[in-house]
Coordinates of C-alpha atoms in Angstrom, one line a residue:
Chain X
M280 CA -1.8 -9.9 15.6
M281 CA -1.6 -12.5 12.8
W282 CA -5.1 -11.6 11.7
R283 CA -4.3 -8.1 10.7
R284 CA -1.2 -9.3 8.9
R285 CA -3.0 -11.9 6.8
L286 CA -5.8 -9.5 6.0
S287 CA -3.2 -6.9 5.0
A288 CA -1.5 -9.4 2.8
Y289 CA -4.7 -10.2 0.8
A290 CA -5.7 -6.5 0.7
F291 CA -2.2 -5.7 -0.7
A292 CA -2.5 -8.4 -3.4
V293 CA -5.8 -7.0 -4.5
W294 CA -4.5 -3.5 -4.5
E295 CA -1.4 -4.4 -6.5
L296 CA -3.5 -6.1 -9.2
E297 CA -5.8 -3.1 -9.3
L298 CA -2.8 -0.8 -10.0
F299 CA -1.6 -3.2 -12.7
L300 CA -5.1 -3.3 -14.3
D301 CA -5.1 0.6 -14.5
T302 CA -2.4 0.2 -17.2
H303 CA -3.5 -3.2 -18.5
P304 CA -7.3 -3.0 -18.4
E305 CA -7.8 -5.9 -20.8
N306 CA -5.7 -8.4 -18.9
R307 CA -8.0 -11.4 -18.1
Q308 CA -5.5 -13.2 -16.0
A309 CA -5.0 -10.2 -13.7
M310 CA -8.8 -9.7 -13.4
E311 CA -9.3 -13.3 -12.4
S312 CA -6.5 -13.2 -9.9
R313 CA -7.9 -10.0 -8.4
T314 CA -11.3 -11.7 -8.0
N315 CA -9.7 -14.7 -6.3
Y316 CA -7.7 -12.6 -3.8
R317 CA -10.7 -10.3 -3.2
Q318 CA -12.9 -13.3 -2.2
K319 CA -10.2 -14.6 0.2
M320 CA -9.9 -11.0 1.6
Q321 CA -13.7 -10.7 2.1
A322 CA -14.0 -14.0 3.9
L323 CA -11.2 -13.1 6.3
K324 CA -12.6 -9.6 6.8
D325 CA -16.0 -11.0 7.7
E326 CA -14.4 -13.3 10.2
Y327 CA -12.2 -10.5 11.6
E328 CA -15.1 -8.2 12.1
Q329 CA -17.1 -10.8 14.0
K330 CA -14.2 -11.2 16.4
F331 CA -12.7 -7.7 16.7
G332 CA -15.3 -5.2 15.4
P333 CA -15.4 -2.9 12.4
Y334 CA -12.5 -2.8 9.9
V335 CA -13.9 0.2 8.1
C336 CA -16.5 2.7 9.3
T337 CA -19.4 1.6 7.1
A338 CA -18.8 -2.0 8.3
A339 CA -19.8 -1.0 11.9
D340 CA -22.8 -3.1 12.8
L341 CA -24.3 -1.6 15.9
D342 CA -26.8 -4.4 16.6
G343 CA -26.3 -5.6 20.1
E344 CA -23.4 -3.2 20.7
E345 CA -23.5 -0.8 23.7
H346 CA -21.4 1.9 22.1
W347 CA -19.9 3.2 18.8
T348 CA -17.2 0.6 18.5
W349 CA -15.4 2.4 15.6
I350 CA -13.6 4.6 18.2
D351 CA -12.1 1.6 20.1
D352 CA -8.3 1.2 20.4
P353 CA -6.0 0.2 19.0
W354 CA -5.7 2.7 16.1
P355 CA -3.2 1.7 13.4
W356 CA -0.3 3.6 14.8
D357 CA -0.8 2.6 18.5
M358 CA 1.7 0.4 20.2
Q359 CA 0.9 -1.9 23.0
E360 CA 4.0 -1.8 25.1
G361 CA 5.8 -5.2 25.4
E362 CA 4.0 -6.3 22.2
Chain G
M948 CA -14.3 11.0 -1.9
W949 CA -12.0 9.0 0.4
Q950 CA -12.9 6.6 3.1
Y951 CA -10.5 5.8 5.9
Q952 CA -9.5 2.2 6.5
K953 CA -8.5 1.6 10.1
N954 CA -5.4 -0.4 9.1
L955 CA -1.9 0.4 7.8
Q956 CA -1.0 -0.8 4.3
Y957 CA 2.0 -2.6 5.9
P958 CA 2.5 -3.1 9.6
V959 CA 4.7 -0.7 11.7
K960 CA 5.7 -2.0 15.1
I961 CA 8.9 -0.3 16.4
R962 CA 9.7 -1.6 19.8
T963 CA 12.7 0.7 20.6
P964 CA 12.2 4.5 20.5
N965 CA 15.0 6.3 18.7
P966 CA 14.6 10.1 18.2
K967 CA 17.8 10.3 16.0
L968 CA 16.2 8.0 13.4
A969 CA 12.8 9.9 13.7
K970 CA 14.6 13.1 12.7
L971 CA 15.9 11.3 9.5
I972 CA 12.7 9.4 8.7
I973 CA 10.4 12.4 8.9
T974 CA 12.0 13.5 5.6
Q975 CA 9.7 11.0 3.9
Y976 CA 6.7 12.7 5.6
G977 CA 7.5 16.3 4.7
G978 CA 10.8 16.4 2.8
P979 CA 11.5 17.2 -0.8
D980 CA 10.8 13.7 -2.0
G981 CA 8.4 12.6 0.8
E982 CA 5.0 11.1 0.7
L983 CA 3.1 14.3 1.4
G984 CA 4.5 15.8 -1.8
A985 CA 3.9 12.5 -3.7
S986 CA 0.2 12.4 -2.7
M987 CA -0.4 16.1 -3.5
R988 CA 1.5 15.8 -6.8
Y989 CA -0.5 12.9 -8.2
L990 CA -3.9 14.0 -6.9
S991 CA -3.4 17.5 -8.3
Q992 CA -2.1 16.3 -11.7
R993 CA -4.9 13.8 -12.4
Y994 CA -7.3 16.5 -13.7
A995 CA -5.0 17.2 -16.7
M996 CA -4.9 13.5 -17.7
P997 CA -6.7 13.0 -21.0
Y998 CA -6.9 9.2 -20.9
P999 CA -9.0 6.9 -18.6
E1000 CA -6.0 4.7 -17.7
L1001 CA -4.1 7.7 -16.5
K1002 CA -7.0 9.2 -14.5
A1003 CA -7.2 5.9 -12.7
L1004 CA -3.5 5.5 -12.2
L1005 CA -2.9 9.0 -10.8
S1006 CA -6.0 8.7 -8.5
D1007 CA -4.9 5.2 -7.2
I1008 CA -1.2 5.9 -6.8
G1009 CA -2.0 9.3 -5.1
T1010 CA -4.3 7.4 -2.7
E1011 CA -1.6 4.8 -1.9
E1012 CA 0.8 7.7 -1.2
L1013 CA -1.6 8.9 1.5
G1014 CA -1.3 5.4 3.0
H1015 CA 2.4 5.7 2.9
L1016 CA 2.2 9.1 4.6
E1017 CA 0.3 7.3 7.4
M1018 CA 3.0 4.6 7.7
V1019 CA 5.8 7.2 7.8
S1020 CA 3.9 9.2 10.5
A1021 CA 3.4 6.0 12.5
M1022 CA 7.1 5.3 12.3
V1023 CA 8.0 8.8 13.6
Y1024 CA 5.3 8.5 16.3
Q1025 CA 6.6 5.2 17.6
L1026 CA 10.2 6.3 17.4
T1027 CA 9.5 9.3 19.6
R1028 CA 7.3 7.9 22.3
N1029 CA 8.1 7.8 26.0
L1030 CA 11.3 9.9 25.6
S1031 CA 13.3 11.1 28.6
R1032 CA 15.1 14.4 28.6
E1033 CA 18.4 12.6 28.1
Q1034 CA 17.1 10.7 25.1
I1035 CA 15.8 13.9 23.6
E1036 CA 19.1 15.7 24.1
Q1037 CA 21.4 12.8 23.1
G1038 CA 19.3 12.0 20.0
G1039 CA 19.7 15.5 18.6
F1040 CA 15.9 15.8 18.9
A1041 CA 15.9 18.9 21.2
P1042 CA 15.3 21.6 18.5
Y1043 CA 12.4 19.6 17.0
F1044 CA 11.0 18.9 20.5
V1045 CA 11.0 22.6 21.4
D1046 CA 9.1 23.5 18.2
H1047 CA 6.7 20.6 18.1
T1048 CA 7.0 18.4 21.2
A1049 CA 6.6 14.9 19.7
G1050 CA 3.9 16.1 17.3
I1051 CA 4.1 15.0 13.6
Y1052 CA 5.1 18.1 11.5
P1053 CA 5.9 18.0 7.8
Q1054 CA 9.6 18.8 7.5
A1055 CA 12.8 17.5 5.9
A1056 CA 15.7 15.7 7.6
S1057 CA 17.5 19.1 7.1
D1058 CA 14.7 20.8 9.2
L1059 CA 13.1 22.7 6.2
P1060 CA 9.4 22.7 6.4
W1061 CA 7.4 21.2 3.6
R1062 CA 7.0 23.5 0.5
A1063 CA 4.7 23.4 -2.4
E1064 CA 7.7 23.8 -4.7
Y1065 CA 8.5 20.1 -4.1
I1066 CA 5.7 19.2 -6.5
G1067 CA 5.0 20.1 -10.1
S1068 CA 1.6 20.2 -11.8
K1069 CA 2.0 21.5 -15.3
G1070 CA -1.3 20.6 -16.9
D1071 CA 0.5 18.6 -19.7
V1072 CA 0.3 14.8 -19.7
L1073 CA 3.9 14.2 -20.9
T1074 CA 5.5 16.8 -18.7
D1075 CA 3.6 15.5 -15.6
L1076 CA 4.4 11.8 -16.3
H1077 CA 8.1 12.6 -16.7
E1078 CA 8.0 14.5 -13.4
D1079 CA 6.3 11.4 -11.8
L1080 CA 8.9 9.0 -13.0
A1081 CA 11.7 11.2 -11.6
A1082 CA 9.8 11.7 -8.3
E1083 CA 9.5 7.9 -7.8
Q1084 CA 13.3 7.5 -8.4
K1085 CA 14.1 10.4 -6.0
A1086 CA 11.9 8.8 -3.3
R1087 CA 13.5 5.4 -3.9
T1088 CA 17.0 7.0 -3.5
T1089 CA 15.9 8.7 -0.3
Y1090 CA 14.7 5.3 1.0
D1091 CA 18.0 3.8 -0.1
N1092 CA 19.8 6.4 2.0
L1093 CA 17.6 5.9 5.0
I1094 CA 18.1 2.1 4.8
R1095 CA 21.9 2.7 4.8
M1096 CA 21.6 4.6 8.1
V1097 CA 19.4 2.1 10.0
D1098 CA 20.2 -1.1 11.9
D1099 CA 16.9 -1.7 13.8
P1100 CA 15.0 -4.5 11.9
D1101 CA 11.7 -3.1 13.1
V1102 CA 12.5 0.1 11.2
L1103 CA 14.2 -1.5 8.2
D1104 CA 11.1 -3.8 7.5
P1105 CA 8.6 -1.0 6.7
L1106 CA 11.3 1.1 5.0
R1107 CA 12.1 -1.8 2.6
F1108 CA 8.4 -2.2 1.9
L1109 CA 8.0 1.6 1.0
R1110 CA 11.2 1.4 -1.1
E1111 CA 9.7 -1.4 -3.2
R1112 CA 6.5 0.6 -3.7
E1113 CA 8.5 3.4 -5.4
I1114 CA 9.9 0.8 -7.8
V1115 CA 6.4 -0.5 -8.6
H1116 CA 5.0 3.0 -9.1
Y1117 CA 7.9 3.8 -11.4
Q1118 CA 7.0 0.8 -13.5
R1119 CA 3.3 1.8 -13.7
F1120 CA 4.1 5.4 -14.6
G1121 CA 6.4 4.1 -17.3
E1122 CA 3.5 2.1 -18.7
G1123 CA 1.3 5.2 -18.4
L1124 CA 3.8 7.2 -20.4
R1125 CA 3.9 4.5 -23.1
L1126 CA 0.1 4.5 -23.3
A1127 CA 0.1 8.3 -23.7
A1128 CA 2.9 8.2 -26.3
E1129 CA 1.1 5.5 -28.3
R1130 CA -1.8 7.8 -28.7
L1131 CA 0.3 10.6 -30.2
N1132 CA 0.8 10.7 -34.0
S1133 CA 3.1 7.8 -34.9
K1134 CA 5.5 10.3 -36.5
N1135 CA 5.6 12.4 -33.3
F1136 CA 9.1 11.1 -32.4
Y1137 CA 9.9 13.9 -29.9
A1138 CA 6.6 13.4 -28.0
C1139 CA 5.5 17.0 -28.4
N1140 CA 2.1 18.0 -27.3
P1141 CA -0.4 18.1 -30.2
S1142 CA -2.7 20.5 -28.4
Y1143 CA 0.1 23.1 -28.5
D1144 CA 2.4 22.2 -31.4
R1145 CA -0.1 22.0 -34.3
A1146 CA 2.5 20.7 -36.7
C1147 CA 3.0 17.5 -34.7
K1148 CA -0.7 16.7 -35.0
R1149 CA -0.2 16.6 -38.8
G1150 CA 3.0 14.5 -38.4
E1151 CA 5.2 17.2 -39.7
K1152 CA 8.5 18.4 -38.4
I1153 CA 8.2 21.5 -36.2

């Protein structure tokens, strides 16, 4: 699923900059870059959740849902055979 | 606290089960330089870190290691799904299968179960950071060795990602060690601990 891959890529960029900032907390360029990637990640995450349901537990919006969608497959380790 | 994200840090999709590889890769789950030890090491050590950068770094890298633990488990899970009796026997997986079926259990490639002796937590910022630098290199070497044993690109891809992360963590820990050393007395050439060696606080020879 390309969605997950793109979302993972933005999330990874944000995470990598956060680790860098732990040891370079005054670095403006890294802070701005993190903000930029975070905005891209958030936009994609909102779009993802509208289509596929919650990405993290607190994001689960139950309005109009008939059940607790957090439990829905696939979980991250699941394989759809023939995928 | 921690909150679960229903997503792997990097995708794992292994189309062809291979119990022989699973028995090797599980070493990065519960082996001497695996991700279980890595996460426990950093998350235990962080309480002895006297500087905010280092509290953050140990918390964050320790958290990322939990994500790597999840990736390694996903690899072992996918490599051992839908196995026939022949595949179990020919893949050298029968002893593991008898003990754990295809459940994920923390052990080394050499069958040894995970041991707390794989980690150090010494309560000393310099001692612990040196352990961490060594631990990242040992984990990197283990991924190098695994990559040498693997042909399947579905398995190589996440292994290469995990190997790269060891290199990045090594870099960050090196910066952490530099930050800690800079806060010692400038004459403290041997990086002794000023809370123990009182002479080094005064900048004298011990």
